Coordinates of C-alpha atoms in Angstrom, one line a residue:
X25 CA 15.4 7.8 36.9
X26 CA 17.1 4.5 37.9
X27 CA 14.7 1.5 38.1
X28 CA 15.2 -1.9 39.6
X29 CA 18.0 -3.7 37.6
X30 CA 19.4 -0.5 36.1
X31 CA 23.2 0.1 36.3
X32 CA 24.1 3.6 37.6
X33 CA 27.3 5.5 37.1
X34 CA 29.3 7.3 39.9
X35 CA 27.6 10.6 39.1
X36 CA 24.2 9.0 39.5
X37 CA 23.2 8.9 35.9
X38 CA 21.5 5.7 34.5
X39 CA 23.9 3.6 32.4
X40 CA 21.1 1.3 31.0
X41 CA 17.5 2.1 30.5
X42 CA 14.7 -0.3 31.6
X43 CA 11.8 0.7 29.5
X44 CA 8.4 0.2 31.1
X45 CA 5.5 1.3 28.9
X46 CA 5.8 3.5 25.8
X47 CA 9.3 4.0 24.5
X48 CA 10.1 7.4 23.1
X49 CA 12.6 6.8 20.2
X50 CA 14.6 9.8 21.5
X51 CA 15.5 7.7 24.5
X52 CA 17.8 5.9 22.1
X53 CA 19.7 9.0 20.8
X54 CA 19.4 12.1 18.7
X55 CA 17.7 12.2 15.3
X56 CA 20.3 12.8 12.7
X57 CA 18.0 13.1 9.6
X58 CA 20.9 11.5 7.7
X59 CA 21.1 7.9 8.7
X60 CA 18.9 6.9 11.6
X61 CA 18.9 3.1 10.9
X62 CA 20.7 2.3 14.2
X63 CA 18.3 4.5 16.2
X64 CA 15.3 2.5 14.9
X65 CA 17.2 -0.8 15.5
X66 CA 18.0 0.1 19.1
X67 CA 14.4 1.2 19.8
X68 CA 13.0 -2.0 18.2
X69 CA 15.4 -4.2 20.3
X70 CA 14.7 -2.4 23.6
X71 CA 11.0 -1.9 23.3
X72 CA 8.4 -4.4 24.5
X73 CA 5.3 -2.7 23.3
X74 CA 4.6 0.8 21.8
X75 CA 7.3 3.1 20.4
X76 CA 6.5 6.8 20.1
X77 CA 8.1 8.9 17.3
X78 CA 7.8 12.6 18.2
X79 CA 7.8 15.2 15.4
X80 CA 11.0 15.2 13.4
X81 CA 12.6 14.2 10.1
X82 CA 14.0 10.7 10.3
X83 CA 15.9 8.9 7.6
X84 CA 16.4 5.2 6.9
X85 CA 19.2 4.7 4.4
X86 CA 19.3 1.7 2.1
X87 CA 22.4 -0.5 1.8
X88 CA 23.4 -3.5 -0.2
X89 CA 20.8 -5.8 1.5
X90 CA 17.1 -6.1 0.9
X91 CA 14.8 -5.2 3.8
X92 CA 17.5 -3.2 5.5
X93 CA 15.2 -2.5 8.5
X94 CA 13.5 -5.2 10.4
X95 CA 10.6 -4.3 12.8
X96 CA 9.5 -6.7 15.5
X97 CA 7.9 -4.4 18.0
X98 CA 4.1 -4.1 18.1
X99 CA 3.2 -0.4 17.6
X100 CA 5.0 2.5 16.0
X101 CA 3.0 5.7 16.8
X102 CA 4.0 9.0 15.2
X103 CA 2.9 12.5 16.2
X104 CA 0.6 12.8 13.1
X105 CA -0.2 15.8 10.9
X106 CA 2.8 15.2 8.7
X107 CA 5.1 16.4 11.4
X108 CA 6.7 13.0 11.9
X109 CA 8.4 12.1 8.6
X110 CA 10.4 8.9 7.8
X111 CA 12.3 9.3 4.5
X112 CA 13.5 6.1 2.9
X113 CA 16.5 6.7 0.7
X114 CA 17.7 4.2 -1.9
X115 CA 21.3 5.0 -2.7
X116 CA 21.3 3.6 -6.2
X117 CA 19.1 2.1 -8.9
X118 CA 18.8 -1.3 -7.3
X119 CA 15.2 -2.3 -6.3
X120 CA 14.9 -2.7 -2.6
X121 CA 12.2 -3.6 -0.1
X122 CA 13.2 -1.2 2.7
X123 CA 11.1 -2.5 5.6
X124 CA 10.2 -6.0 6.7
X125 CA 8.1 -6.9 9.7
X126 CA 9.7 -9.9 11.5
X127 CA 6.8 -10.7 13.8
X128 CA 3.0 -10.6 13.9
X129 CA 0.8 -7.6 14.8
X130 CA 3.1 -4.8 13.8
X131 CA 1.3 -1.5 13.2
X132 CA 2.1 2.1 12.2
X133 CA 0.0 5.2 12.8
X134 CA 0.4 8.9 12.5
X135 CA 3.6 8.7 10.3
X136 CA 4.4 10.3 6.9
X137 CA 6.6 8.0 4.8
X138 CA 8.5 9.6 2.0
X139 CA 10.6 8.0 -0.8
X140 CA 13.9 9.1 -2.3
X141 CA 14.5 6.4 -4.9
X142 CA 17.4 8.3 -6.7
X143 CA 16.4 7.1 -10.1
X144 CA 15.9 3.5 -9.0
X145 CA 12.9 1.9 -7.3
X146 CA 11.9 0.8 -3.9
X147 CA 9.1 -0.7 -1.8
X148 CA 8.3 1.0 1.5
X149 CA 7.2 -2.3 3.0
X150 CA 7.5 -6.1 2.5
X151 CA 4.7 -7.6 4.5
X152 CA 6.1 -10.9 5.7
X153 CA 4.0 -11.7 8.8
X154 CA 0.3 -11.7 10.0
X155 CA -1.7 -8.6 10.9
X156 CA 0.3 -5.9 9.3
X157 CA -1.5 -2.5 9.8
X158 CA -1.4 1.2 8.9
X159 CA -3.7 3.8 10.3
X160 CA -3.7 7.6 9.6
X161 CA -0.4 7.5 7.7
X162 CA 0.7 9.3 4.5
X163 CA 2.8 7.8 1.8
X164 CA 4.6 10.2 -0.6
X165 CA 6.4 8.3 -3.4
X166 CA 7.9 11.6 -4.7
X167 CA 7.4 10.5 -8.3
X168 CA 7.6 13.2 -10.9
X169 CA 7.2 13.2 -14.7
X170 CA 4.5 12.3 -17.2
X171 CA 2.9 8.8 -17.3
X172 CA 5.2 6.4 -19.1
X173 CA 8.3 8.4 -18.3
X174 CA 8.1 8.8 -14.5
X175 CA 11.2 9.4 -12.5
X176 CA 11.2 6.1 -10.6
X177 CA 9.0 3.3 -9.2
X178 CA 7.6 3.2 -5.6
X179 CA 5.5 0.5 -4.0
X180 CA 3.8 1.0 -0.7
X181 CA 3.6 -2.8 -0.1
X182 CA 5.2 -5.4 -2.4
X183 CA 4.3 -9.0 -1.8
X184 CA 7.2 -11.5 -1.9
X185 CA 7.1 -14.6 -4.1
X186 CA 6.5 -17.1 -1.3
X187 CA 4.9 -17.4 2.1
X188 CA 1.5 -17.0 3.8
X189 CA 0.2 -13.8 5.3
X190 CA -3.1 -13.3 7.1
X191 CA -4.3 -9.8 7.8
X192 CA -3.4 -6.5 6.1
X193 CA -5.3 -3.5 7.6
X194 CA -5.1 -0.2 5.8
X195 CA -7.3 2.6 7.1
X196 CA -7.6 6.4 6.8
X197 CA -4.3 6.7 4.9
X198 CA -3.3 9.1 2.1
X199 CA -1.3 7.6 -0.8
X200 CA 0.0 9.9 -3.5
X201 CA 2.8 10.1 -6.1
X202 CA 3.4 6.4 -5.8
X203 CA 3.3 3.6 -8.4
X204 CA 1.3 0.8 -6.6
X205 CA -0.1 0.7 -3.1
X206 CA -0.2 -3.1 -3.2
X207 CA 1.4 -5.3 -5.8
X208 CA 2.0 -9.1 -6.2
X209 CA 3.7 -10.2 -9.3
X210 CA 2.1 -12.7 -11.8
X211 CA 4.6 -15.4 -10.8
X212 CA 4.3 -15.0 -7.0
X213 CA 3.1 -18.1 -5.1
X214 CA 2.4 -16.1 -1.9
X215 CA -1.0 -16.5 -0.1
X216 CA -2.5 -13.3 1.3
X217 CA -5.8 -13.5 3.1
X218 CA -8.1 -11.2 5.1
X219 CA -7.2 -7.7 3.8
X220 CA -9.1 -4.6 4.8
X221 CA -8.9 -1.1 3.1
X222 CA -11.2 1.5 4.7
X223 CA -11.6 5.2 4.1
X224 CA -8.3 5.9 2.4
X225 CA -7.5 8.5 -0.3
X226 CA -5.5 7.6 -3.4
X227 CA -4.5 10.3 -5.7
X228 CA -1.8 11.4 -8.3
X229 CA -0.6 7.8 -8.5
X230 CA 1.0 6.3 -11.6
X231 CA 0.1 2.6 -11.9
X232 CA -2.7 0.7 -10.1
X233 CA -3.7 2.0 -6.7
X234 CA -4.9 -1.4 -5.4
X235 CA -3.9 -4.4 -7.5
X236 CA -5.1 -7.8 -6.0
X237 CA -3.1 -9.9 -8.4
X238 CA -2.6 -13.6 -7.8
X239 CA -2.8 -15.8 -10.8
X240 CA 0.0 -18.0 -9.4
X241 CA -0.8 -17.6 -5.7
X242 CA -3.9 -16.5 -3.8
X243 CA -5.4 -13.3 -2.5
X244 CA -8.8 -13.7 -0.9
X245 CA -11.3 -12.4 1.7
X246 CA -10.8 -8.7 0.8
X247 CA -12.9 -5.7 1.7
X248 CA -12.4 -2.3 0.0
X249 CA -14.9 0.2 1.4
X250 CA -15.3 4.0 1.7
X251 CA -12.2 4.9 -0.2
X252 CA -11.7 7.8 -2.7
X253 CA -9.7 7.3 -5.9
X254 CA -8.9 10.3 -8.1
X255 CA -6.5 12.3 -10.3
X256 CA -4.6 9.3 -11.8
X257 CA -1.4 10.2 -13.6
X258 CA -1.8 7.5 -16.3
X259 CA -2.1 7.0 -20.0
X260 CA -5.5 5.8 -21.3
X261 CA -5.9 2.1 -21.8
X262 CA -2.5 0.8 -20.7
X263 CA -3.6 -1.7 -18.1
X264 CA -3.5 0.6 -15.1
X265 CA -6.6 0.8 -12.8
X266 CA -7.8 2.4 -9.6
X267 CA -8.9 -1.0 -8.5
X268 CA -7.8 -4.3 -10.1
X269 CA -8.6 -8.0 -9.3
X270 CA -6.8 -10.7 -11.1
X271 CA -7.8 -14.2 -9.8
X272 CA -8.5 -12.7 -6.4
X273 CA -11.4 -14.4 -4.7
X274 CA -14.1 -13.6 -2.1
X275 CA -13.8 -9.9 -2.3
X276 CA -16.2 -6.9 -1.7
X277 CA -15.8 -3.4 -3.0
X278 CA -18.5 -1.0 -1.8
X279 CA -19.2 2.6 -1.1
X280 CA -16.1 3.8 -2.9
X281 CA -15.8 7.0 -5.0
X282 CA -13.9 7.2 -8.3
X283 CA -13.1 10.5 -10.1
X284 CA -11.0 11.8 -13.0
X285 CA -9.9 10.8 -16.5
X286 CA -9.0 7.1 -16.4
X287 CA -10.0 4.3 -18.6
X288 CA -10.9 1.0 -16.9
X289 CA -10.9 2.3 -13.3
X290 CA -12.2 -1.1 -12.0
X291 CA -10.8 -4.2 -13.7
X292 CA -11.9 -7.8 -12.9
X293 CA -9.8 -10.5 -14.6
X294 CA -9.4 -14.2 -14.7
X295 CA -10.8 -16.5 -12.0
X296 CA -11.9 -13.7 -9.6
X297 CA -14.7 -15.7 -8.1
X298 CA -17.4 -14.9 -5.5
X299 CA -17.3 -11.1 -5.5
X300 CA -19.5 -8.1 -4.9
X301 CA -19.0 -4.7 -6.5
X302 CA -21.9 -2.5 -5.3
X303 CA -23.0 1.0 -4.2
X304 CA -19.9 2.7 -5.7
X305 CA -20.0 6.1 -7.4
X306 CA -18.1 6.7 -10.7
X307 CA -17.6 10.1 -12.2
X308 CA -14.9 9.3 -14.7
X309 CA -13.9 10.3 -18.2
X310 CA -13.6 7.0 -20.1
X311 CA -12.7 7.0 -23.8
X312 CA -10.9 3.8 -24.6
X313 CA -11.9 0.2 -25.1
X314 CA -12.2 -1.0 -21.5
X315 CA -15.1 1.0 -20.0
X316 CA -15.8 2.0 -16.4
X317 CA -16.0 -1.6 -15.2
X318 CA -14.4 -4.4 -17.2
X319 CA -14.7 -8.1 -16.7
X320 CA -12.1 -10.0 -18.7
X321 CA -10.9 -13.5 -19.3
X322 CA -7.1 -13.9 -19.6
X323 CA -4.6 -16.6 -19.7
X324 CA -1.9 -15.5 -17.3
X325 CA -3.0 -18.2 -14.9
X326 CA -2.7 -20.8 -17.7
X327 CA -6.3 -21.0 -18.9
X328 CA -8.8 -18.5 -20.2
X329 CA -11.4 -18.0 -17.5
X330 CA -14.0 -15.4 -16.4
X331 CA -14.9 -14.6 -12.8
X332 CA -17.8 -16.7 -11.5
X333 CA -20.6 -15.9 -9.0
X334 CA -20.1 -12.2 -9.1
X335 CA -22.6 -9.4 -8.3
X336 CA -22.3 -5.9 -9.9
X337 CA -25.2 -3.9 -8.6
X338 CA -26.4 -0.4 -7.5
X339 CA -23.4 1.5 -8.8
X340 CA -23.8 5.0 -10.2
X341 CA -21.7 5.7 -13.4
X342 CA -21.5 9.2 -14.8
X343 CA -19.4 10.1 -17.8
X344 CA -17.4 13.2 -17.0
X345 CA -15.9 15.5 -19.5
X346 CA -17.6 16.8 -22.7
X347 CA -16.5 14.3 -25.3
X348 CA -19.1 11.6 -25.9
X349 CA -17.7 8.5 -27.7
X350 CA -19.0 5.2 -28.8
X351 CA -16.3 3.6 -26.6
X352 CA -17.7 5.4 -23.5
X353 CA -19.0 2.1 -22.1
X354 CA -20.3 1.4 -18.6
X355 CA -19.7 -2.3 -18.1
X356 CA -17.8 -4.3 -20.7
X357 CA -17.2 -8.1 -20.9
X358 CA -14.0 -8.8 -22.8
X359 CA -13.8 -12.3 -24.1
X360 CA -10.3 -12.9 -25.4
X361 CA -10.2 -16.7 -25.4
X362 CA -13.8 -17.9 -25.7

């Protein structure tokens, strides 16, 4: 229906849409399932608010550039129940960050994101602005193979080397067959504050589910609560955790549940100051040198340092499995440099 300002053709059809309210992405054209990059770009350009993605199989195809798809609109709402699938395909072995938000307050809900890395690696998202949010989404990294020889690498969110971001919200999501949900490299100078991870499920993942790693930058004001971590696909004692904090500050991890055969499910390292780890349940099979909860000094940040002003309290730790070993430790302080 023509609205004020619309151009109309001789046959009465509308030549240009004026979108008022929620934009259905199908207003922009048909879903091809082969290369829908332009469909998303058109919707993002035309929308001034929410964009609805009905059920269907969408595909965003990588090219020679990083962050091939920019999102500036506020809310992307899928149909939910895994019926709305966006597949990211990386055409070669080059590492690419496929999605970058170019404005604040971008959120995604009710969408299944799936990776086709084709032997290479990719990051679903590169958070570059404030208040980046995911609700009721599924992330399938499609990784296969045994730990140490997996088919490819997939990050849900990979933090760039520079910049300041405030607000990452991650609630009621399901992450599986991925490498990392969140990763910031040892050399990244980025500052990321005010992160919230509530009531998510992490399973069948290959590296560290949540790695708050910032020896060269800063990650602070973090809450991890009500999540379930289980069925890690990892070798024992290779530096992979369910939950890791390296120099991250002012964080709380509470009311989480940890299951399965994994050494060192929670790792606290370097200057991770002012933290609370409480009221969590661990039913894990630990058999290496790190224990259920490890607190370690390290020198990645340039000096050996332990976390200060930390509380570890009211956690339940049960050793699963039948093998009882001298190395089945509950809490272990590892002093490498002092």
